[in-house]
Amino acid sequence: MSREHTAEHVLMGSLQRIKGSLKVRKVEVSEGSGSVIVETDSLSFEELAQAQAMANRVIAENRIVKEHFFNSLEEAERAFPTLRAHEERIQGHVRVIEVDGFDYSACTGKHVEKTGECRMILVTHVSKSGGEYRIDFDVGEKALETAVRLSTLCLSVSSILGSPIRNLEKTVVNMKAENEDLKKRLSVVSERMVDETLIEDSFGSVKLYSGFLKGVDVRTVMKRVGELLEKNNSLYVIGLEWSESFSILVGSGDKRVNASELVKQVSKIFSGKGGGDQRIAIGSFTRDTHVKAFEEAKRMISKLLSCT
C-alpha cells in the first residue's frame, strides 16, 4: 500500500496548507483506496477541491520521497516546524517522511520513492462526526476509474434533470427547497383530512372514526391520530393509499381495543404485515385485500365494544 500511504501524505499536506493547521487522527489504506480521519474546525467542499488539485499537481511533479530519523519528536519538530505527528503515539526515535520540500509527517509506514508512482488521488466521500471529518479517497488506476464513473453520473443526472452541469448544484438545491415546501403543504392537507373527512360512528360514549385517505403523508396521519388520542378515548380505522402502497392504521384510546393485537389479527387473516403498540398500529396489505382488511378491523372493534 505504498502508493496509497504516500498519496494520503500529499493530500493531507495540501489540506494543511489550505487550512493552516489540522490533526490527523487515523489512517487506513487498502489496495487502491484509503480513508483518513482529521480534526479541524471546518471543512468545505471548495477546500477539498483545492486540496485535491494541489495534491495532484505535487503527484504530477514526481517529487522525491525522503526519510529522516530523529532521536525525539522535539528534535524532529525543530527541524521541520510544520511536521504532522500523532504526539500521543510517539515515544523515543522518530521517522519523518518528507515529500520533497512540500510535506513532513511522522510515519512508520511504507512509501513510494517518487510521488509520480501514485498517479492520481481522488476524494470519494466525506462525513462529519463531532469535530472530526472522515475523508475517503481512491488512488492510481482506481481513482481514474472512479473519476470517469462520477463524471458519467453527473452527465446522466444533468440529462435527467434537463440542467447543464454548471447549474446542476443550483438546480438540486432549488428542487430540494421545492420538495420541502411540498412536504409541508402535504402535511397540512393530511392533517386536515384526518380532522374533516372521516366518518363518525358511536358506541355509547365511544366514537369510532373511519375512512380511506388517498395520497396523504402517513407520518402526519399517525402523528395527528396520536394527538387526538391524547384528548379523548376515540378509536380510528383509516385506510391509507399511496401509489401502490396500501395500509390500514388503527388508533385506540379505549383500553378494550389493543391496536397492535388487532392489526396482527387482521394481518394474519389477509396475509399482511404490521406492527405498532397498544395505541397506534399500522399494517400493510395488497390492493386486493386492503378494503377487506379495513372492514374486518371495523368489525373486530365493533365486536369488542359490544361485548362490554
Coordinates of C-alpha atoms in Angstrom, one line a residue:
M1 CA 0.0 0.0 0.0
S2 CA 3.0 2.3 -0.6
R3 CA 1.1 4.4 -3.2
E4 CA -2.0 4.9 -1.1
H5 CA 0.1 5.8 2.0
T6 CA 2.2 8.3 0.1
A7 CA -0.9 9.8 -1.6
E8 CA -2.5 10.3 1.8
H9 CA 0.6 12.3 2.9
V10 CA 0.4 14.5 -0.2
L11 CA -3.4 15.1 0.3
M12 CA -3.0 15.9 4.0
G13 CA -0.1 18.2 3.3
S14 CA -2.2 20.0 0.7
L15 CA -5.1 20.3 3.1
Q16 CA -2.8 21.5 5.9
R17 CA -1.5 24.3 3.7
I18 CA -5.1 25.4 2.9
K19 CA -6.4 25.1 6.4
G20 CA -3.4 26.4 8.2
S21 CA -3.5 23.5 10.7
L22 CA -5.1 20.2 11.2
K23 CA -4.6 16.9 13.1
V24 CA -4.6 13.5 11.5
R25 CA -6.2 11.1 14.0
K26 CA -6.4 7.8 12.0
V27 CA -5.3 6.5 8.6
E28 CA -6.4 3.3 6.9
V29 CA -5.3 2.1 3.5
S30 CA -6.1 -0.8 1.2
E31 CA -5.3 -1.6 -2.4
G32 CA -6.3 1.4 -4.5
S33 CA -8.1 3.3 -1.7
G34 CA -8.0 4.6 1.9
S35 CA -9.5 6.8 4.5
V36 CA -8.2 9.4 6.9
I37 CA -9.9 11.0 9.9
V38 CA -8.8 14.5 10.6
E39 CA -9.6 17.0 13.3
T40 CA -10.2 20.6 12.0
D41 CA -12.5 23.5 12.8
S42 CA -14.4 23.2 9.5
L43 CA -14.0 21.6 6.0
S44 CA -15.8 22.8 2.9
F45 CA -16.1 21.1 -0.5
E46 CA -14.3 24.0 -2.0
E47 CA -11.3 23.5 0.3
L48 CA -11.3 19.8 -0.5
A49 CA -11.3 20.7 -4.2
Q50 CA -8.3 23.0 -3.8
A51 CA -6.5 20.3 -1.8
Q52 CA -7.1 17.7 -4.4
A53 CA -5.9 20.0 -7.2
M54 CA -2.8 20.8 -5.2
A55 CA -2.1 17.2 -4.3
N56 CA -2.4 16.0 -7.9
R57 CA 0.0 18.8 -9.0
V58 CA 2.5 17.5 -6.5
I59 CA 2.0 13.9 -7.7
A60 CA 2.5 15.0 -11.3
E61 CA 5.7 16.9 -10.4
N62 CA 7.1 13.4 -9.4
R63 CA 8.8 14.7 -6.2
I64 CA 11.3 12.6 -4.3
V65 CA 10.0 11.0 -1.1
K66 CA 12.7 11.1 1.6
E67 CA 13.0 9.7 5.1
H68 CA 14.7 11.3 8.1
F69 CA 15.4 9.9 11.6
F70 CA 15.5 11.8 14.9
N71 CA 16.1 10.9 18.5
S72 CA 12.9 12.6 19.7
L73 CA 9.7 14.3 18.5
E74 CA 11.0 17.6 19.8
E75 CA 14.1 17.3 17.6
A76 CA 12.0 16.5 14.6
E77 CA 9.7 19.5 15.2
R78 CA 12.7 21.8 15.4
A79 CA 14.0 20.5 12.0
F80 CA 10.5 20.6 10.4
P81 CA 8.2 23.2 12.1
T82 CA 5.2 22.1 10.0
L83 CA 5.6 18.5 11.0
R84 CA 2.4 16.5 11.4
A85 CA 2.5 13.9 14.1
H86 CA 0.2 11.9 16.4
E87 CA 2.0 13.0 19.5
E88 CA 0.2 10.7 21.8
R89 CA 1.6 7.6 20.0
I90 CA 5.2 8.7 19.6
Q91 CA 7.9 7.8 22.1
G92 CA 11.7 7.8 21.5
H93 CA 13.1 7.8 18.0
V94 CA 11.0 9.4 15.2
R95 CA 11.0 8.6 11.5
V96 CA 9.9 11.6 9.3
I97 CA 8.7 11.2 5.7
E98 CA 9.3 14.2 3.6
V99 CA 7.7 14.8 0.2
D100 CA 10.4 16.9 -1.2
G101 CA 10.0 20.4 0.2
F102 CA 6.3 20.0 0.4
D103 CA 5.2 17.9 3.3
Y104 CA 6.6 16.4 6.5
S105 CA 4.9 13.7 8.6
A106 CA 6.0 11.4 11.3
C107 CA 5.2 7.9 10.0
T108 CA 6.4 4.3 10.2
G109 CA 4.6 3.1 7.0
K110 CA 6.0 2.1 3.6
H111 CA 6.1 4.8 0.8
V112 CA 7.0 5.1 -2.8
E113 CA 10.3 6.7 -4.0
K114 CA 8.6 9.4 -6.1
T115 CA 5.1 10.9 -6.0
G116 CA 4.5 10.2 -9.7
E117 CA 4.0 6.5 -8.8
C118 CA 0.7 7.5 -7.1
R119 CA -0.6 8.7 -10.5
M120 CA -3.7 10.4 -9.0
I121 CA -5.7 10.8 -5.8
L122 CA -9.5 11.5 -5.7
V123 CA -11.7 12.1 -2.7
T124 CA -14.8 9.9 -2.9
H125 CA -16.7 10.6 0.3
V126 CA -16.7 12.9 3.3
S127 CA -18.6 12.6 6.6
K128 CA -18.5 14.5 9.9
S129 CA -18.8 13.3 13.4
G130 CA -18.3 15.9 16.2
G131 CA -15.1 17.9 15.3
E132 CA -13.7 15.2 13.1
Y133 CA -14.0 14.5 9.4
R134 CA -13.6 11.2 7.7
I135 CA -12.2 11.5 4.1
D136 CA -12.3 8.5 1.8
F137 CA -10.1 8.5 -1.3
D138 CA -9.0 6.4 -4.3
V139 CA -5.5 6.3 -5.7
G140 CA -4.0 5.5 -9.1
E141 CA -6.0 3.5 -11.6
K142 CA -8.9 3.1 -9.2
A143 CA -9.0 6.9 -8.8
L144 CA -9.1 7.3 -12.6
E145 CA -11.9 4.8 -12.9
T146 CA -13.9 6.5 -10.1
A147 CA -13.4 9.9 -11.8
V148 CA -14.8 8.6 -15.1
R149 CA -17.7 6.9 -13.3
L150 CA -18.6 10.1 -11.3
S151 CA -18.3 12.2 -14.5
T152 CA -20.7 9.8 -16.3
L153 CA -23.1 10.0 -13.3
C154 CA -23.0 13.8 -13.4
L155 CA -23.8 13.8 -17.2
S156 CA -26.6 11.3 -16.6
V157 CA -28.2 13.4 -13.8
S158 CA -27.7 16.5 -15.9
S159 CA -29.6 14.9 -18.7
I160 CA -32.4 13.6 -16.4
L161 CA -32.9 17.0 -14.8
G162 CA -32.6 18.9 -18.0
S163 CA -30.0 21.1 -16.4
P164 CA -26.4 21.8 -17.7
I165 CA -23.7 20.6 -15.3
R166 CA -22.6 24.2 -14.5
N167 CA -26.1 24.7 -13.0
L168 CA -26.6 21.2 -11.5
E169 CA -25.9 22.1 -7.9
K170 CA -28.3 25.1 -8.0
T171 CA -30.9 23.0 -9.7
V172 CA -30.7 20.4 -7.0
V173 CA -30.8 23.0 -4.2
N174 CA -33.9 24.5 -5.7
M175 CA -35.6 21.1 -6.1
K176 CA -34.8 20.3 -2.5
A177 CA -36.4 23.5 -1.4
E178 CA -39.5 22.9 -3.5
N179 CA -39.7 19.4 -2.2
E180 CA -39.6 20.6 1.4
D181 CA -42.3 23.1 0.7
L182 CA -44.5 20.5 -0.9
K183 CA -43.9 18.1 2.1
K184 CA -45.1 20.9 4.4
R185 CA -48.2 21.5 2.3
L186 CA -48.9 17.8 2.1
S187 CA -48.6 17.6 5.9
V188 CA -51.1 20.4 6.4
V189 CA -53.6 18.8 3.9
S190 CA -53.1 15.3 5.5
E191 CA -53.8 16.6 9.0
R192 CA -56.9 18.4 7.7
M193 CA -58.2 15.3 6.1
V194 CA -57.9 13.4 9.4
D195 CA -59.9 16.1 11.1
E196 CA -62.6 16.7 8.5
T197 CA -63.2 13.7 6.2
L198 CA -63.5 10.6 8.5
I199 CA -67.0 9.2 9.2
E200 CA -68.1 9.1 12.8
D201 CA -69.9 6.1 14.4
S202 CA -70.9 6.0 18.1
F203 CA -70.7 3.0 20.5
G204 CA -72.2 4.5 23.6
S205 CA -69.8 7.2 24.8
V206 CA -67.0 5.9 22.5
K207 CA -66.7 7.3 19.0
L208 CA -65.1 5.4 16.0
Y209 CA -63.7 7.5 13.2
S210 CA -63.1 5.7 9.9
G211 CA -62.4 6.2 6.2
F212 CA -60.0 6.0 3.4
L213 CA -57.4 8.7 2.8
K214 CA -55.5 8.7 -0.5
G215 CA -52.3 10.5 -1.3
V216 CA -51.6 11.6 2.3
D217 CA -48.5 11.7 4.3
V218 CA -48.6 8.6 6.6
R219 CA -46.3 10.0 9.3
T220 CA -48.5 13.1 9.6
V221 CA -51.6 10.9 9.8
M222 CA -50.1 8.8 12.6
K223 CA -48.9 11.9 14.4
R224 CA -52.3 13.6 14.2
V225 CA -54.1 10.4 15.4
G226 CA -51.7 10.3 18.3
E227 CA -52.5 13.9 19.2
L228 CA -56.3 13.2 19.0
L229 CA -56.0 10.1 21.2
E230 CA -54.3 12.3 23.9
K231 CA -57.5 14.3 24.0
N232 CA -60.2 11.6 24.0
N233 CA -60.9 7.9 24.1
S234 CA -61.9 7.6 20.5
L235 CA -61.0 4.9 18.0
Y236 CA -59.7 5.2 14.5
V237 CA -59.6 2.9 11.5
I238 CA -58.0 4.6 8.5
G239 CA -57.2 3.1 5.1
L240 CA -54.1 4.7 3.6
E241 CA -53.3 4.6 -0.1
W242 CA -50.2 6.0 -1.7
S243 CA -49.2 4.9 -5.2
E244 CA -49.0 1.1 -4.9
S245 CA -48.8 1.1 -1.1
F246 CA -51.9 0.1 0.9
S247 CA -52.1 0.3 4.7
I248 CA -54.6 0.2 7.5
L249 CA -54.0 2.4 10.6
V250 CA -55.7 1.6 13.8
G251 CA -55.7 4.1 16.7
S252 CA -57.2 3.2 20.1
G253 CA -57.9 5.5 23.0
D254 CA -60.0 2.7 24.7
K255 CA -58.4 0.0 26.8
R256 CA -60.7 -2.6 25.4
V257 CA -59.0 -2.3 22.0
N258 CA -55.3 -3.1 21.7
A259 CA -54.3 -1.6 18.3
S260 CA -51.2 -3.8 17.9
E261 CA -53.1 -7.0 18.6
L262 CA -55.9 -6.0 16.3
V263 CA -53.6 -5.3 13.4
K264 CA -51.8 -8.6 14.0
Q265 CA -55.1 -10.5 13.8
V266 CA -56.2 -8.7 10.6
S267 CA -52.8 -9.2 9.1
K268 CA -52.9 -12.9 9.8
I269 CA -56.3 -13.2 8.0
F270 CA -55.2 -11.3 4.9
S271 CA -51.5 -12.1 4.8
G272 CA -50.5 -8.6 5.6
K273 CA -47.6 -7.3 7.7
G274 CA -47.8 -4.9 10.5
G275 CA -46.8 -3.7 14.0
G276 CA -47.1 -0.9 16.5
D277 CA -48.2 -0.5 20.1
Q278 CA -51.4 -0.6 22.1
R279 CA -52.4 2.9 21.0
I280 CA -51.3 3.0 17.3
A281 CA -50.5 0.3 14.9
I282 CA -50.3 0.0 11.1
G283 CA -50.5 -2.9 8.7
S284 CA -49.6 -3.3 5.0
F285 CA -51.8 -5.1 2.6
T286 CA -52.3 -5.7 -1.1
R287 CA -54.5 -3.7 -3.5
D288 CA -56.9 -6.7 -3.5
T289 CA -57.1 -7.2 0.3
H290 CA -56.8 -3.7 1.9
V291 CA -60.6 -2.9 1.7
K292 CA -61.5 -6.2 3.2
A293 CA -58.8 -5.7 5.9
F294 CA -60.3 -2.3 6.6
E295 CA -63.8 -3.7 7.0
E296 CA -62.5 -6.6 9.2
A297 CA -60.8 -4.1 11.5
K298 CA -64.0 -2.2 12.0
R299 CA -66.0 -5.4 12.6
M300 CA -63.5 -6.5 15.2
I301 CA -63.7 -3.2 17.0
S302 CA -67.5 -3.2 16.9
K303 CA -67.5 -6.7 18.4
L304 CA -65.1 -5.8 21.2
L305 CA -67.0 -2.7 22.1
S306 CA -70.4 -4.5 22.0
C307 CA -69.2 -7.3 24.4
T308 CA -68.8 -5.0 27.4

